[in-house]
Amino acid sequence: MRDQSTELIHQPYTPPEGFAAPQPGVFKASTVFFPNVAAMRSREWKDKSAYTYGLHGTPTTYTLEERLCTLEGGLQCVLAPSGLAAIALVAMALLKSGDELLIPDNVYGPNKTFSEGELAAWGITHRYYDPLSVPDLVAKIGARTRLVWLEAAGSVTLEFPDLCEQVRACQRAGVLTALDNTWGAGLAFAPFDLSPGSAEPLGVDVSVHALTKYPSGGGDVLMGSVITREPALHLKIKLAHMRLGLGVGANDAEAVLRALPSMVLRYQAHDQRARALAQWCLSQNVFAQVLHPALAASPGHAHWAALCGRDSGGAAGLFSVIFRPDVDQQRVDAFCDALKLFKIGYSWGGPISLVVPYDLASMRSTWPDHLARGTLVRFATGLESVADLQADLAQALRLAMA
Ligand SMILES: *Cc1c(COP(=O)(O)O)cnc(C)c1O
């Protein structure tokens, strides 16, 4: 008779096969069992044909990876513990000392910080290019350029670049393109098929997505993905991913799996609210500029219309305003503080609307000509009603500007 503790741990019951329910199960593991040593030696983890270790994949993470490939039109995916970790992974996998990368000046801020604070120390240099000028990008591609980051629309200021021409220019120069696709989310446009129906397929090499935003949808999960269509490129990223030990928790993966089915509907709802509120802000003379790619006067609008404007178009749930220069920082802060439904907080993609004032001067190499001077405030719409959100903006403006 074996000891009770042993009996409990090795209790032989296994439930019947064939359980089917709306949500896939959550498989949690560091250790994965092998039936024998031969299996341990022969199992391959790089191609998802088997399981070897929790870090290398479980049914939960494999399932999420495949669904994200479907969302973005890719063929391979790796998951990272945050969107920023996914960005860092791409650079670490594809660049080595002596290489240079190009970054749009309106890129997600921590991408700049990572390049300045880490890559530079490893001998990997970077240059910032004007996201609205393809000639500027072309001029900055040099003999050491290996990777070009793209982002559409750009973070905070939401300029929409000529993504197709940017990708063409990079392809001509033989440099890899990595798109931060968090805004488009696989819904506003297809990152691997930027000119659908054309004879020559056009797409980015790598799509990075902060799943923290719309795929999670709750403001309660941090995760990122790196999606590709090229097996050799994927393998490079996958090997770096394994060497760096970038795992994600199964409960978090399950949370994203649970939210994915409603993502299209949520994205449309965020989009509809942001467009309506951005339109309303245009009528408020306290704002010198309203930034939202679907507004005709917003920088890069024509590029947005060409890429995302088919059917109803997609434009996510973000917009920014630049206050008139005579509205000082104190009043802008008072406006943000006076908002009741819009909470003050970073990130976006959840049900609650958010607001952040940004110090643009500290974020850009130079203040771009296409942006008015003044304090910028970025809004991320949640799922509250347009009427209530608009009333909230109006009451906060009345209070702060009185
Ligand atoms: C939020 C965000 C990220 C980073 O995501 P985290 O999961 O918060 O690290 C990257 N890119 C863009 C455009 C983002 O908005």
Coordinates of C-alpha atoms and ligand atoms in Angstrom, one line a residue:
M1 CA 0.0 0.0 0.0
R2 CA 1.5 3.3 -1.0
D3 CA 1.5 6.4 1.2
Q4 CA -1.6 8.6 1.1
S5 CA 0.4 11.6 -0.3
T6 CA 1.7 9.5 -3.1
E7 CA -1.8 8.1 -3.8
L8 CA -3.2 11.6 -4.0
I9 CA -0.6 12.9 -6.4
H10 CA -0.7 9.8 -8.6
Q11 CA -4.5 9.3 -8.5
P12 CA -5.2 7.7 -11.9
Y13 CA -8.6 9.2 -12.9
T14 CA -8.7 10.9 -16.2
P15 CA -12.0 12.5 -17.3
P16 CA -13.6 11.2 -20.6
E17 CA -12.5 12.6 -23.9
G18 CA -14.7 14.8 -26.0
F19 CA -15.6 17.6 -23.7
A20 CA -16.8 20.5 -25.8
A21 CA -17.8 24.0 -24.6
P22 CA -17.6 27.5 -25.9
Q23 CA -14.3 28.4 -24.4
P24 CA -11.1 26.3 -24.8
G25 CA -9.6 24.9 -21.6
V26 CA -6.9 26.6 -19.7
F27 CA -3.7 24.5 -19.7
K28 CA -1.2 25.6 -17.2
A29 CA 2.3 24.2 -17.1
S30 CA 6.0 24.6 -16.6
T31 CA 6.6 20.8 -16.7
V32 CA 5.1 18.8 -19.5
F33 CA 5.3 14.9 -19.2
F34 CA 6.9 12.7 -21.8
P35 CA 5.8 9.0 -22.0
N36 CA 9.5 7.9 -22.2
V37 CA 13.0 9.3 -22.7
A38 CA 12.9 8.6 -26.5
A39 CA 9.9 11.0 -26.7
M40 CA 11.7 13.5 -24.6
R41 CA 14.7 13.5 -27.0
S42 CA 12.7 13.6 -30.2
R43 CA 9.9 16.0 -29.5
E44 CA 10.1 19.2 -31.6
W45 CA 8.8 22.4 -30.1
K46 CA 9.7 24.9 -32.8
D47 CA 6.8 23.8 -35.2
K48 CA 4.0 23.2 -32.7
S49 CA 3.9 19.5 -33.5
A50 CA 4.3 18.6 -29.8
Y51 CA 4.7 19.9 -26.3
T52 CA 8.1 20.0 -24.4
Y53 CA 7.9 22.8 -21.8
G54 CA 5.4 25.4 -20.7
L55 CA 7.6 28.2 -22.0
H56 CA 7.6 26.6 -25.5
G57 CA 3.8 26.3 -25.7
T58 CA 0.7 24.8 -24.4
P59 CA -2.7 24.0 -26.0
T60 CA -3.9 27.4 -24.6
T61 CA -1.0 29.5 -26.1
Y62 CA -1.0 27.5 -29.4
T63 CA -4.8 28.2 -29.8
L64 CA -4.4 31.9 -29.1
E65 CA -1.4 32.2 -31.5
E66 CA -3.4 30.6 -34.3
R67 CA -6.5 32.8 -33.7
L68 CA -4.2 35.9 -33.8
C69 CA -2.7 34.7 -37.1
T70 CA -6.3 34.6 -38.5
L71 CA -7.0 38.1 -37.1
E72 CA -4.0 39.7 -38.8
G73 CA -3.6 37.5 -41.9
G74 CA -0.3 36.0 -40.7
L75 CA 1.1 32.5 -40.6
Q76 CA 3.2 32.3 -37.5
C77 CA 2.9 34.0 -34.1
V78 CA 4.8 34.2 -30.8
L79 CA 3.3 35.7 -27.6
A80 CA 5.2 38.1 -25.3
P81 CA 4.4 39.3 -21.8
S82 CA 3.5 42.8 -23.0
G83 CA 3.3 44.8 -26.2
L84 CA 6.6 46.4 -25.3
A85 CA 8.3 43.1 -24.8
A86 CA 7.1 42.1 -28.3
I87 CA 8.7 45.3 -29.7
A88 CA 11.9 44.6 -27.8
L89 CA 11.9 41.0 -29.0
V90 CA 11.7 42.0 -32.6
A91 CA 14.7 44.3 -32.3
M92 CA 16.8 41.7 -30.3
A93 CA 16.0 38.9 -32.7
L94 CA 16.7 40.8 -35.9
L95 CA 19.5 43.3 -35.0
K96 CA 23.1 43.0 -34.0
S97 CA 25.9 45.3 -33.1
G98 CA 26.7 47.7 -36.0
D99 CA 23.2 47.6 -37.4
E100 CA 20.9 50.6 -37.6
L101 CA 17.1 50.8 -37.2
L102 CA 14.8 53.6 -38.3
I103 CA 11.9 54.7 -36.2
P104 CA 9.0 57.1 -37.0
D105 CA 9.2 60.2 -34.9
N106 CA 5.6 59.6 -33.7
V107 CA 6.2 55.9 -32.7
Y108 CA 4.9 54.5 -29.4
G109 CA 7.1 56.3 -26.9
P110 CA 8.7 53.3 -25.1
N111 CA 10.0 52.0 -28.4
K112 CA 12.2 55.1 -28.6
T113 CA 13.2 54.7 -24.9
F114 CA 14.2 51.0 -25.6
S115 CA 16.3 52.0 -28.6
E116 CA 17.9 54.9 -26.7
G117 CA 18.4 53.0 -23.4
E118 CA 19.2 49.5 -24.4
L119 CA 19.9 49.0 -28.1
A120 CA 22.3 52.0 -28.2
A121 CA 24.4 50.4 -25.4
W122 CA 24.7 47.2 -27.5
G123 CA 26.1 49.1 -30.5
I124 CA 22.7 49.2 -32.4
T125 CA 22.0 52.7 -33.6
H126 CA 18.7 54.3 -34.5
R127 CA 17.5 57.4 -36.4
Y128 CA 14.1 59.0 -36.3
Y129 CA 12.3 59.7 -39.6
D130 CA 9.3 61.9 -40.5
P131 CA 6.3 59.5 -40.6
L132 CA 4.6 61.8 -43.2
S133 CA 7.5 62.0 -45.6
V134 CA 8.4 58.9 -47.6
P135 CA 11.4 60.8 -49.1
D136 CA 12.7 61.4 -45.6
L137 CA 12.4 57.7 -44.8
V138 CA 14.2 56.8 -48.1
A139 CA 17.0 59.3 -47.4
K140 CA 17.6 57.8 -44.0
I141 CA 17.9 54.2 -45.2
G142 CA 21.6 53.6 -45.2
A143 CA 24.1 50.8 -45.7
R144 CA 23.7 49.7 -42.0
T145 CA 19.9 49.9 -41.9
R146 CA 18.4 46.5 -41.2
L147 CA 15.0 47.3 -39.8
V148 CA 12.3 50.0 -40.2
W149 CA 9.6 50.4 -37.7
L150 CA 6.2 51.6 -39.0
E151 CA 3.1 52.7 -37.1
A152 CA -0.3 53.6 -38.5
A153 CA -1.7 55.8 -37.1
G154 CA 1.2 57.1 -35.0
S155 CA 0.9 57.1 -31.2
V156 CA -0.7 60.1 -29.5
T157 CA -0.7 62.4 -32.5
L158 CA -2.4 59.9 -34.8
E159 CA -0.9 61.0 -38.1
F160 CA -1.6 58.4 -40.8
P161 CA 1.5 57.6 -42.9
D162 CA 1.5 56.4 -46.5
L163 CA 2.1 52.9 -45.3
C164 CA 2.0 51.3 -48.8
E165 CA 4.7 53.6 -50.1
Q166 CA 6.8 53.2 -46.9
V167 CA 6.7 49.4 -47.3
R168 CA 7.5 49.6 -51.0
A169 CA 10.5 51.9 -50.3
C170 CA 11.8 49.5 -47.7
Q171 CA 11.3 46.5 -50.0
R172 CA 13.2 48.2 -52.8
A173 CA 16.1 48.9 -50.3
G174 CA 16.0 45.3 -49.0
V175 CA 15.3 46.2 -45.4
L176 CA 12.8 44.5 -43.1
T177 CA 9.7 46.2 -42.0
A178 CA 8.0 45.8 -38.6
L179 CA 4.7 47.4 -38.0
D180 CA 3.3 48.3 -34.6
N181 CA -0.3 47.2 -35.5
T182 CA -1.9 47.9 -32.2
W183 CA -4.1 50.7 -33.5
G184 CA -5.3 48.8 -36.6
A185 CA -5.5 45.6 -34.6
G186 CA -5.9 43.5 -37.7
L187 CA -9.3 45.1 -38.3
A188 CA -8.7 48.6 -39.9
F189 CA -6.5 47.1 -42.6
A190 CA -4.6 43.9 -43.4
P191 CA -0.9 44.4 -42.5
F192 CA 0.2 41.5 -44.7
D193 CA -2.0 42.5 -47.6
L194 CA -1.9 46.3 -47.9
S195 CA -3.1 46.5 -51.5
P196 CA -5.8 43.8 -51.8
G197 CA -6.5 42.6 -55.3
S198 CA -3.4 44.1 -56.8
A199 CA -1.1 41.9 -58.9
E200 CA 1.9 42.4 -56.7
P201 CA 1.2 41.5 -53.0
L202 CA 2.4 44.2 -50.6
G203 CA 2.8 43.6 -46.9
V204 CA 5.0 44.2 -43.9
D205 CA 7.4 41.5 -42.7
V206 CA 6.5 41.6 -39.1
S207 CA 3.3 42.8 -37.3
V208 CA 3.5 43.5 -33.6
H209 CA 0.3 43.9 -31.6
A210 CA -0.2 45.0 -28.0
L211 CA -2.9 42.5 -27.1
T212 CA -3.2 44.6 -23.9
K213 CA -5.5 46.9 -25.9
Y214 CA -8.4 45.6 -28.1
P215 CA -7.8 41.8 -28.0
S216 CA -7.9 41.8 -24.2
G217 CA -10.6 44.4 -24.1
G218 CA -10.7 44.7 -20.3
G219 CA -7.8 46.8 -19.3
D220 CA -6.7 43.9 -17.1
V221 CA -4.2 41.9 -19.2
L222 CA -0.7 42.7 -20.5
M223 CA 0.4 40.7 -23.6
G224 CA 1.9 41.2 -27.0
S225 CA 2.3 39.2 -30.2
V226 CA 4.7 39.1 -33.1
I227 CA 3.2 37.8 -36.3
T228 CA 5.0 36.9 -39.5
R229 CA 4.4 35.0 -42.8
E230 CA 7.9 33.9 -43.6
P231 CA 9.1 30.7 -41.9
A232 CA 12.8 31.7 -41.7
L233 CA 12.0 35.1 -40.2
H234 CA 9.6 33.5 -37.7
L235 CA 12.3 31.0 -36.7
K236 CA 14.7 33.8 -35.9
I237 CA 12.1 35.5 -33.7
K238 CA 11.0 32.2 -32.1
L239 CA 14.6 31.3 -31.2
A240 CA 15.3 34.7 -29.6
H241 CA 11.9 34.3 -27.8
M242 CA 13.0 31.0 -26.4
R243 CA 16.5 32.2 -25.4
L244 CA 15.0 35.2 -23.7
G245 CA 12.4 33.1 -21.8
L246 CA 9.5 35.3 -22.7
G247 CA 6.5 33.3 -21.4
V248 CA 2.9 34.3 -20.9
G249 CA 0.5 33.0 -18.2
A250 CA -2.2 30.6 -19.3
N251 CA -4.9 32.6 -17.4
D252 CA -4.0 35.7 -19.3
A253 CA -4.0 33.8 -22.6
E254 CA -7.4 32.5 -21.7
A255 CA -8.6 36.0 -20.9
V256 CA -7.6 37.1 -24.4
L257 CA -9.2 34.0 -26.0
R258 CA -12.4 34.8 -24.1
A259 CA -12.5 38.4 -25.4
L260 CA -11.5 37.8 -29.0
P261 CA -15.0 36.8 -30.3
S262 CA -16.4 40.2 -29.4
M263 CA -13.4 42.2 -30.6
V264 CA -14.9 43.2 -34.0
L265 CA -18.0 44.5 -32.3
R266 CA -16.1 46.3 -29.6
Y267 CA -13.7 47.9 -32.1
Q268 CA -16.6 49.2 -34.1
A269 CA -18.2 50.6 -31.0
H270 CA -15.0 52.3 -29.8
D271 CA -14.5 53.7 -33.3
Q272 CA -18.1 55.1 -33.6
R273 CA -17.7 56.9 -30.2
A274 CA -14.3 58.3 -31.1
R275 CA -15.5 59.6 -34.4
A276 CA -18.6 61.3 -33.0
L277 CA -16.7 62.9 -30.2
A278 CA -13.8 64.1 -32.4
Q279 CA -16.4 65.6 -34.7
W280 CA -18.0 67.4 -31.8
C281 CA -14.6 68.7 -30.6
L282 CA -14.1 70.3 -34.0
S283 CA -17.0 72.7 -33.1
Q284 CA -15.3 73.8 -29.8
N285 CA -13.1 76.8 -30.4
V286 CA -11.0 76.1 -27.4
F287 CA -9.2 73.5 -29.5
A288 CA -6.6 74.6 -32.1
Q289 CA -6.6 71.1 -33.7
V290 CA -8.4 67.8 -33.5
L291 CA -6.4 64.7 -34.4
H292 CA -8.3 61.7 -35.7
P293 CA -7.4 60.0 -39.0
A294 CA -11.0 59.9 -40.3
L295 CA -11.3 63.8 -40.0
A296 CA -10.5 65.4 -43.3
A297 CA -8.1 68.0 -41.8
S298 CA -6.2 65.5 -39.7
P299 CA -2.6 64.8 -40.9
G300 CA -2.4 61.9 -43.3
H301 CA -6.2 61.6 -43.7
A302 CA -6.0 60.8 -47.4
H303 CA -3.6 57.9 -46.6
W304 CA -6.1 56.6 -44.0
A305 CA -9.0 56.9 -46.4
A306 CA -7.0 55.0 -49.1
L307 CA -6.0 52.2 -46.8
C308 CA -8.9 51.9 -44.3
G309 CA -11.7 53.9 -45.9
R310 CA -13.3 51.0 -47.8
D311 CA -16.8 50.1 -46.6
S312 CA -17.4 51.9 -43.4
G313 CA -13.6 51.9 -42.6
G314 CA -11.9 51.4 -39.4
A315 CA -10.4 54.0 -37.1
A316 CA -10.1 52.6 -33.6
G317 CA -11.1 54.6 -30.5
L318 CA -8.4 57.2 -30.2
F319 CA -8.4 60.9 -30.8
S320 CA -6.4 63.9 -29.5
V321 CA -7.0 67.6 -29.2
I322 CA -4.5 70.4 -29.1
F323 CA -5.7 73.3 -26.9
R324 CA -5.3 76.8 -28.2
P325 CA -1.8 78.1 -27.1
D326 CA -3.4 80.7 -24.7
V327 CA -4.9 77.8 -22.7
D328 CA -2.2 77.1 -20.1
Q329 CA -1.2 73.8 -18.7
Q330 CA -3.0 74.5 -15.5
R331 CA -6.3 74.8 -17.2
V332 CA -5.7 71.8 -19.3
D333 CA -4.9 69.8 -16.2
A334 CA -8.1 71.2 -14.6
F335 CA -10.1 70.0 -17.6
C336 CA -8.7 66.5 -17.3
D337 CA -9.3 66.5 -13.5
A338 CA -12.9 67.7 -14.1
L339 CA -13.8 64.8 -16.3
K340 CA -16.0 62.2 -14.6
L341 CA -16.5 59.3 -17.1
F342 CA -13.1 59.7 -18.7
K343 CA -10.7 58.4 -16.2
I344 CA -7.0 59.6 -16.1
G345 CA -4.9 56.6 -17.1
Y346 CA -2.6 55.1 -19.7
S347 CA -3.3 52.4 -22.2
W348 CA -6.7 51.8 -23.9
G349 CA -9.0 49.1 -25.3
G350 CA -11.2 48.6 -22.2
P351 CA -14.8 49.5 -21.5
I352 CA -13.9 52.7 -19.6
S353 CA -13.0 55.9 -21.5
L354 CA -9.5 57.3 -20.7
V355 CA -7.7 60.7 -20.9
V356 CA -4.0 61.6 -20.8
P357 CA -2.4 65.0 -21.2
Y358 CA 0.9 64.7 -23.0
D359 CA 4.0 66.9 -23.2
L360 CA 4.5 66.7 -26.9
A361 CA 7.7 68.8 -26.9
S362 CA 9.5 66.2 -24.9
M363 CA 8.3 63.3 -27.2
R364 CA 9.4 64.6 -30.6
S365 CA 12.7 65.5 -32.2
T366 CA 11.2 68.7 -33.4
W367 CA 7.6 70.1 -33.2
P368 CA 6.2 69.1 -36.6
D369 CA 4.8 71.8 -38.9
H370 CA 1.5 69.9 -39.2
L371 CA 0.7 70.1 -35.5
A372 CA -0.7 73.2 -33.8
R373 CA 1.3 74.6 -30.9
G374 CA -0.5 73.9 -27.6
T375 CA -1.0 71.3 -25.0
L376 CA -2.2 67.9 -26.3
V377 CA -4.7 65.7 -24.6
R378 CA -5.3 62.2 -25.9
F379 CA -8.7 60.4 -25.4
A380 CA -9.4 56.7 -25.7
T381 CA -13.1 56.0 -25.9
G382 CA -14.5 53.1 -23.9
L383 CA -18.0 51.7 -24.4
E384 CA -20.1 54.3 -22.6
S385 CA -22.7 56.1 -24.7
V386 CA -21.7 59.0 -27.0
A387 CA -24.2 61.4 -25.4
D388 CA -22.9 60.8 -21.9
L389 CA -19.3 61.1 -23.0
Q390 CA -20.0 64.3 -24.9
A391 CA -21.8 65.7 -21.9
D392 CA -18.8 64.8 -19.8
L393 CA -16.4 66.7 -22.1
A394 CA -18.8 69.7 -22.2
Q395 CA -19.1 70.0 -18.4
A396 CA -15.4 69.6 -17.9
L397 CA -14.7 72.3 -20.5
R398 CA -17.2 74.7 -18.9
L399 CA -15.7 74.1 -15.5
A400 CA -12.0 74.4 -16.5
M401 CA -12.4 77.3 -18.9
A402 CA -14.7 79.5 -16.8
Ligands
LIG1 C1 0.1 50.1 -25.5 C2 1.0 50.0 -26.7 C3 2.1 49.2 -26.8 C4 2.7 48.4 -25.6 O1 1.8 47.6 -25.0 P1 2.0 47.1 -23.5 O2 1.3 45.8 -23.4 O3 1.4 48.2 -22.6 O4 3.5 47.0 -23.3 C5 2.8 49.2 -28.0 N1 2.4 49.9 -29.0 C6 1.3 50.7 -29.0 C7 1.0 51.4 -30.2 C8 0.6 50.8 -27.9 O5 -0.5 51.6 -27.9

